[in-house]
PDB file of C-alpha atoms in Angstrom:
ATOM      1  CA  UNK V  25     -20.578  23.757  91.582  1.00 57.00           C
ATOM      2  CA  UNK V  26     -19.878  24.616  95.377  1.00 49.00           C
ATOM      3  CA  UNK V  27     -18.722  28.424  94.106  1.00 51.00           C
ATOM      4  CA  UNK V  28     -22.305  28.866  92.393  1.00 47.00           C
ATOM      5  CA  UNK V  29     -24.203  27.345  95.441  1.00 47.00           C
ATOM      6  CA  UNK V  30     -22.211  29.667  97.768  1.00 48.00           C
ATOM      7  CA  UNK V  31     -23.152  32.532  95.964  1.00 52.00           C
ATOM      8  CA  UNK V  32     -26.498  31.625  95.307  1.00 49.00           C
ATOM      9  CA  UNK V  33     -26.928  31.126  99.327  1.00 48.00           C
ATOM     10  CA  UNK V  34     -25.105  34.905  99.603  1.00 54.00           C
ATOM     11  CA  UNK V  35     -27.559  36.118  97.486  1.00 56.00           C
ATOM     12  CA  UNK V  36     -30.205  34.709  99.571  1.00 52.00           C
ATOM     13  CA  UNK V  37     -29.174  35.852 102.655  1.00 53.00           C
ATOM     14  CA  UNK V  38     -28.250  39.428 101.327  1.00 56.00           C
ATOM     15  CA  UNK V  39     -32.325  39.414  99.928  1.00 53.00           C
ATOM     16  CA  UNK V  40     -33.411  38.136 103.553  1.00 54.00           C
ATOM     17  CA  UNK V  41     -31.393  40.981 105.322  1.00 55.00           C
ATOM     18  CA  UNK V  42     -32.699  43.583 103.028  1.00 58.00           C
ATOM     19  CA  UNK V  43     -35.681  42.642 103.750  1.00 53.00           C
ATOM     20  CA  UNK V  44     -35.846  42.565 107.162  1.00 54.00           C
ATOM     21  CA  UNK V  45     -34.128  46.002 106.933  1.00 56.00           C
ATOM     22  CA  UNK V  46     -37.599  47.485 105.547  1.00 54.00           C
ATOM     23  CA  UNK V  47     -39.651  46.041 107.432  1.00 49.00           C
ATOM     24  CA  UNK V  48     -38.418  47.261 110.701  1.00 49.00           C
ATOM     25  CA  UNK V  49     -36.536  50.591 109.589  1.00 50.00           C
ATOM     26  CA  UNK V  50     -33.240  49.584 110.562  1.00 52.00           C
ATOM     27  CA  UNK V  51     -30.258  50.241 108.319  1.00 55.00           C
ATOM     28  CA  UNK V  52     -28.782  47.253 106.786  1.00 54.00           C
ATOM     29  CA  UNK V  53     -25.612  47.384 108.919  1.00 55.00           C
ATOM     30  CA  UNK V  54     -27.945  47.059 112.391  1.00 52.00           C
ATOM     31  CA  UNK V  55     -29.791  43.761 110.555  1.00 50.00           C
ATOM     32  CA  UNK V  56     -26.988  42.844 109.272  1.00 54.00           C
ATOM     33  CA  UNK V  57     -25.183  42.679 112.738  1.00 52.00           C
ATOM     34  CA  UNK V  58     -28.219  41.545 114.655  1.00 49.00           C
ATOM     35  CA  UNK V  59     -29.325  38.507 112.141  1.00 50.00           C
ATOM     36  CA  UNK V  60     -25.157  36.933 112.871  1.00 51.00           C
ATOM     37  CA  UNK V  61     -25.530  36.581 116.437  1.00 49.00           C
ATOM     38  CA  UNK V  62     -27.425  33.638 116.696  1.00 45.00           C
ATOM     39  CA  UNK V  63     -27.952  30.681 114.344  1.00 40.00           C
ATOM     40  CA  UNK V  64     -26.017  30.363 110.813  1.00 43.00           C
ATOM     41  CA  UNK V  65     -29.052  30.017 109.145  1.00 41.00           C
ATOM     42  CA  UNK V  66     -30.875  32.058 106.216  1.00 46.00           C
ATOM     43  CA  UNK V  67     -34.087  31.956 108.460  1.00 61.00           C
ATOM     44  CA  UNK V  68     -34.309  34.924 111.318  1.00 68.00           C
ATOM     45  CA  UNK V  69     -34.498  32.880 114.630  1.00 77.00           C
ATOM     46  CA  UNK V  70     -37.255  34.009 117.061  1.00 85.00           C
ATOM     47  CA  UNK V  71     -34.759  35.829 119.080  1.00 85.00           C
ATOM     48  CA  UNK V  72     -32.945  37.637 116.149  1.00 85.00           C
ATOM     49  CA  UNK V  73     -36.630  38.866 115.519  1.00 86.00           C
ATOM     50  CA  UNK V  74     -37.121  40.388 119.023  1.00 88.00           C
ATOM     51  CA  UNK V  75     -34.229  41.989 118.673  1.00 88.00           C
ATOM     52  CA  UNK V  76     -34.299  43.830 115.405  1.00 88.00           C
ATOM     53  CA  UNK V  77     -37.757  44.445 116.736  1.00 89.00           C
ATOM     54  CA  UNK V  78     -36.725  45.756 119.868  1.00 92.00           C
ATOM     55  CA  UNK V  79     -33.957  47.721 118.044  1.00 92.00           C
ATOM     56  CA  UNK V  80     -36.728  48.908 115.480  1.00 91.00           C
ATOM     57  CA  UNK V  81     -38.544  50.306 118.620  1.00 92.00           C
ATOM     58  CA  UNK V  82     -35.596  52.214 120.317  1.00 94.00           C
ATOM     59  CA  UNK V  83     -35.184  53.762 117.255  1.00 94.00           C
ATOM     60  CA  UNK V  84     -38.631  55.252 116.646  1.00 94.00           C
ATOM     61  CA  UNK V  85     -38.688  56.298 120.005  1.00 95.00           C
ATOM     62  CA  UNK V  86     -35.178  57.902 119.499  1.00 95.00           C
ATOM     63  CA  UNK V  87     -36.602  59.787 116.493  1.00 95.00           C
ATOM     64  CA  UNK V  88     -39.464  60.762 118.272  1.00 95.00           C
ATOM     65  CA  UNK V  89     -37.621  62.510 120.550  1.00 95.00           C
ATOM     66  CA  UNK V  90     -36.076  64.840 118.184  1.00 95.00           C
ATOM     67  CA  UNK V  91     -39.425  65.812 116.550  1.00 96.00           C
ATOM     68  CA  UNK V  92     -39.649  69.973 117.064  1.00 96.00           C
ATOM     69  CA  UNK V  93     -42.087  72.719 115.299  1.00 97.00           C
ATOM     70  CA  UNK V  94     -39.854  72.463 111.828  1.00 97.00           C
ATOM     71  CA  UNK V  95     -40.880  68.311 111.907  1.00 97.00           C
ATOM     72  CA  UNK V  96     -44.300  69.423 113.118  1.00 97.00           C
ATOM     73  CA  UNK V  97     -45.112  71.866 110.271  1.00 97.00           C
ATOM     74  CA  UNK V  98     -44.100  69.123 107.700  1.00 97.00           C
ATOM     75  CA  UNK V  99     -46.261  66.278 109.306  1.00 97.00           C
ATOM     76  CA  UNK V 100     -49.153  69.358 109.466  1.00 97.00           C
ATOM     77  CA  UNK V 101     -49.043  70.240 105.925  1.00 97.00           C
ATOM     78  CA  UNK V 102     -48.361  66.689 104.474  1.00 97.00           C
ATOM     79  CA  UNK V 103     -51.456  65.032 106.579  1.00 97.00           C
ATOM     80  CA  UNK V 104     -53.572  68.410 105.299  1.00 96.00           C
ATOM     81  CA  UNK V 105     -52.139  67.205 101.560  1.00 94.00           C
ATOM     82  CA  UNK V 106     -52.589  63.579 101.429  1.00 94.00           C
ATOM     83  CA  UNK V 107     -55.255  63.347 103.571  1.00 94.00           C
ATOM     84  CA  UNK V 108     -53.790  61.106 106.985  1.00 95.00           C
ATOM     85  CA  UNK V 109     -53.861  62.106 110.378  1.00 96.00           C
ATOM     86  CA  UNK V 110     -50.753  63.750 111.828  1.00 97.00           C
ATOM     87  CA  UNK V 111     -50.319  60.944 114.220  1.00 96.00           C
ATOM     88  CA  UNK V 112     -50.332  58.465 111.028  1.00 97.00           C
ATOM     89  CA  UNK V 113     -47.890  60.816 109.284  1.00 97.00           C
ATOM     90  CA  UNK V 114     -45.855  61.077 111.937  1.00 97.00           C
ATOM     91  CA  UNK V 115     -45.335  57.136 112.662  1.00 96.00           C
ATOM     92  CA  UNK V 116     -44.298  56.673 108.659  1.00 96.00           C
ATOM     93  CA  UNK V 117     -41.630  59.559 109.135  1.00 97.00           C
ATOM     94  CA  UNK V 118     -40.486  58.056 112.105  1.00 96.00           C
ATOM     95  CA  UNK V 119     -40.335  54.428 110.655  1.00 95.00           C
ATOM     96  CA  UNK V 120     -38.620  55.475 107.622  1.00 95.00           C
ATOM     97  CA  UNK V 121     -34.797  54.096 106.655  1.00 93.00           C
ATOM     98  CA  UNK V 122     -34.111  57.587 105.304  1.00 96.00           C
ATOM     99  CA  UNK V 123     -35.383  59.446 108.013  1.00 96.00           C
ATOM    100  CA  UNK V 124     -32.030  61.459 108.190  1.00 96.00           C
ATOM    101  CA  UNK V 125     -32.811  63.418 105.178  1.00 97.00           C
ATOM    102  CA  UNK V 126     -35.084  65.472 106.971  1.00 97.00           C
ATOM    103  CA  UNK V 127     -32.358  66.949 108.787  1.00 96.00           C
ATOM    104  CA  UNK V 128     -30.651  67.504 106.234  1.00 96.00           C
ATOM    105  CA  UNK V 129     -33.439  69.405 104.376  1.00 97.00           C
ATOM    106  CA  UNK V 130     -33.302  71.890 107.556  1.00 97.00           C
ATOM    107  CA  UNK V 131     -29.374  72.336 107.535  1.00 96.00           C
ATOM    108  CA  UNK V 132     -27.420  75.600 106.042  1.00 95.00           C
ATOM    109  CA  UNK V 133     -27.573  75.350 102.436  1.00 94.00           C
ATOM    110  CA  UNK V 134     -28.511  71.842 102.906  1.00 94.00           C
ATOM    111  CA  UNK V 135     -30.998  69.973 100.359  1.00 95.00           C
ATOM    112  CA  UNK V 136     -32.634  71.921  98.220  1.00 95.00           C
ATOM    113  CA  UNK V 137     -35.952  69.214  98.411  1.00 95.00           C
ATOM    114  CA  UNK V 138     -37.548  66.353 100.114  1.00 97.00           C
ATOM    115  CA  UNK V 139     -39.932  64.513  98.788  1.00 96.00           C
ATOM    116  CA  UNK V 140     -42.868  61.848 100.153  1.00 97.00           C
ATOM    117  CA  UNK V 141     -44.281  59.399  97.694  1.00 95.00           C
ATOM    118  CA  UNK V 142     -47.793  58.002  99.138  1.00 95.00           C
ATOM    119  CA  UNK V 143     -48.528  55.063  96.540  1.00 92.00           C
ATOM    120  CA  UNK V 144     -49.529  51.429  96.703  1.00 89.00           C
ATOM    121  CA  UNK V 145     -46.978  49.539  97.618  1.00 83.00           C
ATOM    122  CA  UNK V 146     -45.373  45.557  99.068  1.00 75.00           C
ATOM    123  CA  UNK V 147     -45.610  45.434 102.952  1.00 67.00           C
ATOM    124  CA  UNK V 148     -44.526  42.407 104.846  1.00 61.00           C
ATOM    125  CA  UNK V 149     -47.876  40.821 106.784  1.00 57.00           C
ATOM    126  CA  UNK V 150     -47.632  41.022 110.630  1.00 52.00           C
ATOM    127  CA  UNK V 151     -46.040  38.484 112.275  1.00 51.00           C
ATOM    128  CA  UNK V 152     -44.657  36.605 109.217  1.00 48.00           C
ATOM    129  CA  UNK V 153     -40.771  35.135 109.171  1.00 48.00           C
ATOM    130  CA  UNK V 154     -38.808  35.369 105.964  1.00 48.00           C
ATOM    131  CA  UNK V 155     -38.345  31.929 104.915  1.00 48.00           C
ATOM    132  CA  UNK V 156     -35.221  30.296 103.466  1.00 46.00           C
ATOM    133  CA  UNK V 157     -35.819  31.308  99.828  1.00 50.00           C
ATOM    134  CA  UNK V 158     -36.315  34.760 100.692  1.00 50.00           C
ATOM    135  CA  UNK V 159     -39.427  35.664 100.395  1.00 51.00           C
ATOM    136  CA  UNK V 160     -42.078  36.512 102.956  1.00 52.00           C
ATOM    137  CA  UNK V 161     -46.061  36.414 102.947  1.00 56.00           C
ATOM    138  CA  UNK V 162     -46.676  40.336 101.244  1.00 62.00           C
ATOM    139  CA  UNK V 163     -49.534  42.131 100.516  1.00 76.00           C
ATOM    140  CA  UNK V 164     -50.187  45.423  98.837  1.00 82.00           C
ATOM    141  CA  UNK V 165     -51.075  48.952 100.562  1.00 87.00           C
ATOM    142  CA  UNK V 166     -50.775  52.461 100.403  1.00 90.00           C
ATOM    143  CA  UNK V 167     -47.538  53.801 102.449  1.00 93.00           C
ATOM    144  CA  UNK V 168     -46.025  56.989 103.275  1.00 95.00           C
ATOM    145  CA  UNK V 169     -42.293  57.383 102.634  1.00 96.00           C
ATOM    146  CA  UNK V 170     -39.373  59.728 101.948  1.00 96.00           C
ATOM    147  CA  UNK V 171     -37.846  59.582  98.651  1.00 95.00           C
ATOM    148  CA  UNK V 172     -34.997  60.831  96.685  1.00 92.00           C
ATOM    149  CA  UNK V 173     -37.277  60.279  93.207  1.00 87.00           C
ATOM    150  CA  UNK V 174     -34.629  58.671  91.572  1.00 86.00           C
ATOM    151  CA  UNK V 175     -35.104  54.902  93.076  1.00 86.00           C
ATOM    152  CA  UNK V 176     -38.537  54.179  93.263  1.00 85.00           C
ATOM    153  CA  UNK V 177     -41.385  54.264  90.419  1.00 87.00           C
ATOM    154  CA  UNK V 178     -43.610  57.197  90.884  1.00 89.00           C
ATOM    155  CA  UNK V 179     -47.188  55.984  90.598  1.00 89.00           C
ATOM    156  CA  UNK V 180     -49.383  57.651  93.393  1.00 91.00           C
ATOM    157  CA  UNK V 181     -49.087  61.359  94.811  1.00 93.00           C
ATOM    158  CA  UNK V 182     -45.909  63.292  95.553  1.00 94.00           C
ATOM    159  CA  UNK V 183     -46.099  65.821  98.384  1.00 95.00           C
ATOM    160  CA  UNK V 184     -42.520  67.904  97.897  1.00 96.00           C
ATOM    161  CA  UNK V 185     -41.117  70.459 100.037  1.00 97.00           C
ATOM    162  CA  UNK V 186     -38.685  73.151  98.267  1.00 95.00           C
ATOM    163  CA  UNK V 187     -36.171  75.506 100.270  1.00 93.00           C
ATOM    164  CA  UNK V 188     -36.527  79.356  98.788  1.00 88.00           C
ATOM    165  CA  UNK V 189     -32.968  80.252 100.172  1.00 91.00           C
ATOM    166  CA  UNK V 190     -30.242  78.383 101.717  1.00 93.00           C
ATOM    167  CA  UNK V 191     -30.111  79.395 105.148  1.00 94.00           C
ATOM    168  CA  UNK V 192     -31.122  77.558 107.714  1.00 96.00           C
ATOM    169  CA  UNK V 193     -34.491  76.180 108.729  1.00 97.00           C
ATOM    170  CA  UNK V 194     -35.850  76.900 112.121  1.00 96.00           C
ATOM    171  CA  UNK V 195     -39.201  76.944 113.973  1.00 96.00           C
ATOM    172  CA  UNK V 196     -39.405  80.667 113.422  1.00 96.00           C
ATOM    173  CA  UNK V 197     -38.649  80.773 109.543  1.00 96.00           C
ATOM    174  CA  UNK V 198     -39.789  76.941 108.068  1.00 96.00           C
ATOM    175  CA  UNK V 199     -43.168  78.367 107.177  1.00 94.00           C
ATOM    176  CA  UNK V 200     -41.744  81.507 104.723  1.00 94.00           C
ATOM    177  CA  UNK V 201     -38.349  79.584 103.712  1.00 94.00           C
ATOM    178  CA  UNK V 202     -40.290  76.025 103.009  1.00 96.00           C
ATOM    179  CA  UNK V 203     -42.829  75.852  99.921  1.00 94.00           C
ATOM    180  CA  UNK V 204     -45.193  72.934 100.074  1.00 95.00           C
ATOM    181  CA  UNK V 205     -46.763  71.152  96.901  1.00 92.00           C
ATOM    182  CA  UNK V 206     -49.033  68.063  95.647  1.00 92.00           C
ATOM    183  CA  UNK V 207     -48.263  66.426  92.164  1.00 91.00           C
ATOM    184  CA  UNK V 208     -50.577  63.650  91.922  1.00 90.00           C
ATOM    185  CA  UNK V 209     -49.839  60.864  89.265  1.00 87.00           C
ATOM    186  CA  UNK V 210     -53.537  60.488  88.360  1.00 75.00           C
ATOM    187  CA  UNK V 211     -54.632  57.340  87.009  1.00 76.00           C
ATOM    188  CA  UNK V 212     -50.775  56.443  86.495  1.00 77.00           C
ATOM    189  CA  UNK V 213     -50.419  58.883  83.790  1.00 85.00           C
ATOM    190  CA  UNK V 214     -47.767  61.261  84.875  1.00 87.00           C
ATOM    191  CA  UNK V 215     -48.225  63.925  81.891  1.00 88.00           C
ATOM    192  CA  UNK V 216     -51.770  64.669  82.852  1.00 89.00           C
ATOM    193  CA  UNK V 217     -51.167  65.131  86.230  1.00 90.00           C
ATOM    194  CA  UNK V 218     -48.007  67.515  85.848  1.00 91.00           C
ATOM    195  CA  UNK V 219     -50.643  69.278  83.202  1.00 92.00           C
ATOM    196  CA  UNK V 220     -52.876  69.753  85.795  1.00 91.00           C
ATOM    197  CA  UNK V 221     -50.157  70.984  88.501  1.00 90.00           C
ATOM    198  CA  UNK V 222     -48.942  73.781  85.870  1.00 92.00           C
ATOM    199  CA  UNK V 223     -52.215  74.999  84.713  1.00 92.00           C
ATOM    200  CA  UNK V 224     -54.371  74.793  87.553  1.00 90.00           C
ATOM    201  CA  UNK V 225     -51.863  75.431  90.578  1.00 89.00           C
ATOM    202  CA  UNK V 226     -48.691  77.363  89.730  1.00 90.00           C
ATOM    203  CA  UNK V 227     -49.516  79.618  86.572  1.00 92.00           C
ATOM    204  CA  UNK V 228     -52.718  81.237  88.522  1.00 92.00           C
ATOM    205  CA  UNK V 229     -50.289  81.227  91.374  1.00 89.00           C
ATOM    206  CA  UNK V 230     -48.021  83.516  89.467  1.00 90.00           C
ATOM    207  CA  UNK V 231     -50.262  85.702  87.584  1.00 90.00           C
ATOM    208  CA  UNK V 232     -51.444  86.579  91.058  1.00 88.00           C
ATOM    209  CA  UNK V 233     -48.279  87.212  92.040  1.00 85.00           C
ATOM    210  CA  UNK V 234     -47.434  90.841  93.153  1.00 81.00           C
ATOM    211  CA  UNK V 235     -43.906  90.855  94.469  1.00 81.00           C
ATOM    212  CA  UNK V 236     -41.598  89.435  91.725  1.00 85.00           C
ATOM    213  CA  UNK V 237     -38.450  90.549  94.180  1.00 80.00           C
ATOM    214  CA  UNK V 238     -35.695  92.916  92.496  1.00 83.00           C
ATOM    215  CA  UNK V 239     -37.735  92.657  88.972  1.00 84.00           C
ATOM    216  CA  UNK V 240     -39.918  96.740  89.017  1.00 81.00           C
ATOM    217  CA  UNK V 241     -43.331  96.987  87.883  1.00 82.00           C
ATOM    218  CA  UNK V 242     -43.912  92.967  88.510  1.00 82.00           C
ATOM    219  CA  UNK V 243     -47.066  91.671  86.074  1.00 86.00           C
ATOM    220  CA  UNK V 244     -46.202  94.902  83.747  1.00 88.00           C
ATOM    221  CA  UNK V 245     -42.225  94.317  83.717  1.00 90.00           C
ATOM    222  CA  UNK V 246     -41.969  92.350  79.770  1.00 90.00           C
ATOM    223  CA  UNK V 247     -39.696  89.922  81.022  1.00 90.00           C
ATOM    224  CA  UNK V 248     -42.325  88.723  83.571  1.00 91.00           C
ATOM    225  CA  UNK V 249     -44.956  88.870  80.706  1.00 92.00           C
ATOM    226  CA  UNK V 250     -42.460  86.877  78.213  1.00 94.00           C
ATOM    227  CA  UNK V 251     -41.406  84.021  81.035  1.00 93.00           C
ATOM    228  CA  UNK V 252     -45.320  83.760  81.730  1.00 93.00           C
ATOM    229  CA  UNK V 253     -45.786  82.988  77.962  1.00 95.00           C
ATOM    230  CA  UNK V 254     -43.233  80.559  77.731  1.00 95.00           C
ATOM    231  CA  UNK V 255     -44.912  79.056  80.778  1.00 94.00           C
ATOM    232  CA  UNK V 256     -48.274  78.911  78.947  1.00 95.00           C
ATOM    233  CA  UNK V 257     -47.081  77.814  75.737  1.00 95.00           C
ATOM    234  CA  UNK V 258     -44.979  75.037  77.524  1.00 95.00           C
ATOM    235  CA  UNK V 259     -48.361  74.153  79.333  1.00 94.00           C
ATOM    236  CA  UNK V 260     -50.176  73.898  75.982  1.00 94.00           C
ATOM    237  CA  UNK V 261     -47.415  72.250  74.461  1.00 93.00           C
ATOM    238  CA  UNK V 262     -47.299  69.766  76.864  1.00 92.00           C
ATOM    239  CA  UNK V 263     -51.102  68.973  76.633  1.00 91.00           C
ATOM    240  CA  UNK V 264     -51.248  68.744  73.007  1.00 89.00           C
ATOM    241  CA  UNK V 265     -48.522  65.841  73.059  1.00 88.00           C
ATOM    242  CA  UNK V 266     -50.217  64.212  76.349  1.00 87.00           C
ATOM    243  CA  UNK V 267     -53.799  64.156  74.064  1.00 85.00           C
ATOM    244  CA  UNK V 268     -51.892  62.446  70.770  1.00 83.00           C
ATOM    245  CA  UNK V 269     -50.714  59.602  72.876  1.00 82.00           C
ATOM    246  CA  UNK V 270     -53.633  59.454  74.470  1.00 79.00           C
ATOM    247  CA  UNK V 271     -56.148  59.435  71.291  1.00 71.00           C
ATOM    248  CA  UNK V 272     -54.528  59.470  68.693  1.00 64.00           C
ATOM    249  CA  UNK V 273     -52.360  56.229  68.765  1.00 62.00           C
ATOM    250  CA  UNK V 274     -54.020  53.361  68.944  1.00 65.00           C
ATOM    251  CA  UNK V 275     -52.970  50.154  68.256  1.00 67.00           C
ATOM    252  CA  UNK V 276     -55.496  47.101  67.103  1.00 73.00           C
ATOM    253  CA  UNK V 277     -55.332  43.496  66.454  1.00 75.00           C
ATOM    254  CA  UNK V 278     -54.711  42.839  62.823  1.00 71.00           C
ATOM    255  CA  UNK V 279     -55.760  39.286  61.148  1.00 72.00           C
ATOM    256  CA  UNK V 280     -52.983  39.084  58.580  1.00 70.00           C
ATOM    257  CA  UNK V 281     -54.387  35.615  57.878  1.00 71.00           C
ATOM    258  CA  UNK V 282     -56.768  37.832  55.568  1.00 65.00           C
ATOM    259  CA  UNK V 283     -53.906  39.231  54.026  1.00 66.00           C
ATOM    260  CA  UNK V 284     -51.700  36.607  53.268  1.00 71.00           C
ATOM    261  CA  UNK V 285     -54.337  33.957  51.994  1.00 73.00           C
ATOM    262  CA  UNK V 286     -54.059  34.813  48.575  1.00 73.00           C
ATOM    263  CA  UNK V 287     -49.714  35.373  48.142  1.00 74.00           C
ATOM    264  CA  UNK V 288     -48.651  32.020  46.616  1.00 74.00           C
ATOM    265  CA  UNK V 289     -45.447  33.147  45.385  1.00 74.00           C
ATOM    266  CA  UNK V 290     -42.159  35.026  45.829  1.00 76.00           C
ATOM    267  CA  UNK V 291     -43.718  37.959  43.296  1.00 77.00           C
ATOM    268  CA  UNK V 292     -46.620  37.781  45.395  1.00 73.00           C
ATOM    269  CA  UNK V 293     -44.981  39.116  48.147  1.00 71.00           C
ATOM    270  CA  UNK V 294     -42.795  41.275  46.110  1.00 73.00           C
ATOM    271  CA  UNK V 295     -46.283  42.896  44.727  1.00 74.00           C
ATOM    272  CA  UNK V 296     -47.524  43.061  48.710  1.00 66.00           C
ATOM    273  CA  UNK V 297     -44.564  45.048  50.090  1.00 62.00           C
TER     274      UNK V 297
END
């Protein structure tokens, strides 16, 4: 009916201006408002292209701009952490739809975390149109970009930053009020790597920790020794079930045709069960 091919072209249209939304970092509305200038057509025209493109670059370079030290120790620590250059750390923050989070990560009691996922990933080829379906030419590769966790699958590494107070950040005070960690999602399997974060990172971390703030006596005080064995038991808890999934359930192929061969009748089957 005309109703179901109207919506079917919304839909298509909605998919194309999504997607050219990620591919050049513009928010939907900016796509949305550049792709209805020219032709009435599902297709981006050439022109529409050099715009959002040209839009795409006025906003990096806007961003840019407002890079200080508190931006700089983030790209420092997460290109130390993953493993990029600052200068390829910096272009993904830059390029990235939900680059505003940032700020508010350094805001009075603002957010209390930001997190980067670096995982494989579909990326639009270079100078590829979307078509009228949709779809583009894609390919995958590793990318850099800010997260809320609750959207995208975690598969790769997580670099997270976590406030310690809520006041605000500055370039004097990001490096003591901003804690900086790695959770890596090794091989895929999430419990191992969280295993491996707990055990190896942040229970040495706090058995070698000295000032345990308004708590006396820190390492001696019981309720630090009591929290530290719920930590470890949690830790050993948490490996134990990671190694049962892991080994001890296994499912194999079964040829029931060597089972059911010999049942003829309804008793048969009765005596089987």
């Amino acid at each position: 009916t005309d109703s179901k091919r109207h919506r079917r072209g919304g839909d298509l249209k909605k998919k194309s201006i999504e997607l050219a939304s990620a591919v050049t970092g513009l928010p939907l509305t900016a796509v949305l408002s550049a792709s209805t200038t020219g032709k009435k057509s599902i297709v981006l025209s050439s022109e529409t292209r050099k715009e959002l493109a040209k839009q795409a670059k006025a906003t990096k370079e806007e961003r840019r701009a407002q890079i200080d030290e508190r931006h700089k120790y983030l790209i420092s620590r997460l290109a130390d952490g993953i493993g990029l250059s600052e200068q390829q750390v910096e272009e993904a923050m830059i390029s990235d739809e939900k680059f505003q989070l940032i700020e508010q990560f350094f805001t009075p009691s603002g957010l209390k975390k930001l997190l980067f996922f670096y995982q494989d990933a579909f990326q639009q080829k270079s100078n590829t149109s979307l078509r009228s379906d949709g779809s583009t030419n894609s390919l995958i590769q590793r990318k850099l970009f800010i997260t809320m966790g609750s959207t995208e699958g975690f598969t790769g590494t997580c670099a997270f930053f976590l406030r310690t107070s809520d006041k605000v950040i500055t370039a004097s005070n990001v490096s003591q009020e901003v804690n900086f960690g790695i959770f890596d999602c090794i091989n895929g399997n999430i419990l191992r790597g969280l295993e491996f974060l707990l055990s190896q990172i942040m229970i040495p971390a706090l058995k070698s920790q000295q000032n345990w703030g308004a708590v006396k006596e820190g390492l001696k005080n019981s309720q630090i020794q009591d929290f530290l064995y719920s930590v470890d038991k949690f830790v050993s808890a948490l490996s134990s079930s990671r190694q049962n999934i892991e080994d001890k359930i296994q499912l194999t192929k079964v040829d029931i045709d060597v089972y059911i061969s010999n049942l003829q009748k309804p008793s048969d089957y009765i005596t089987a069960g």
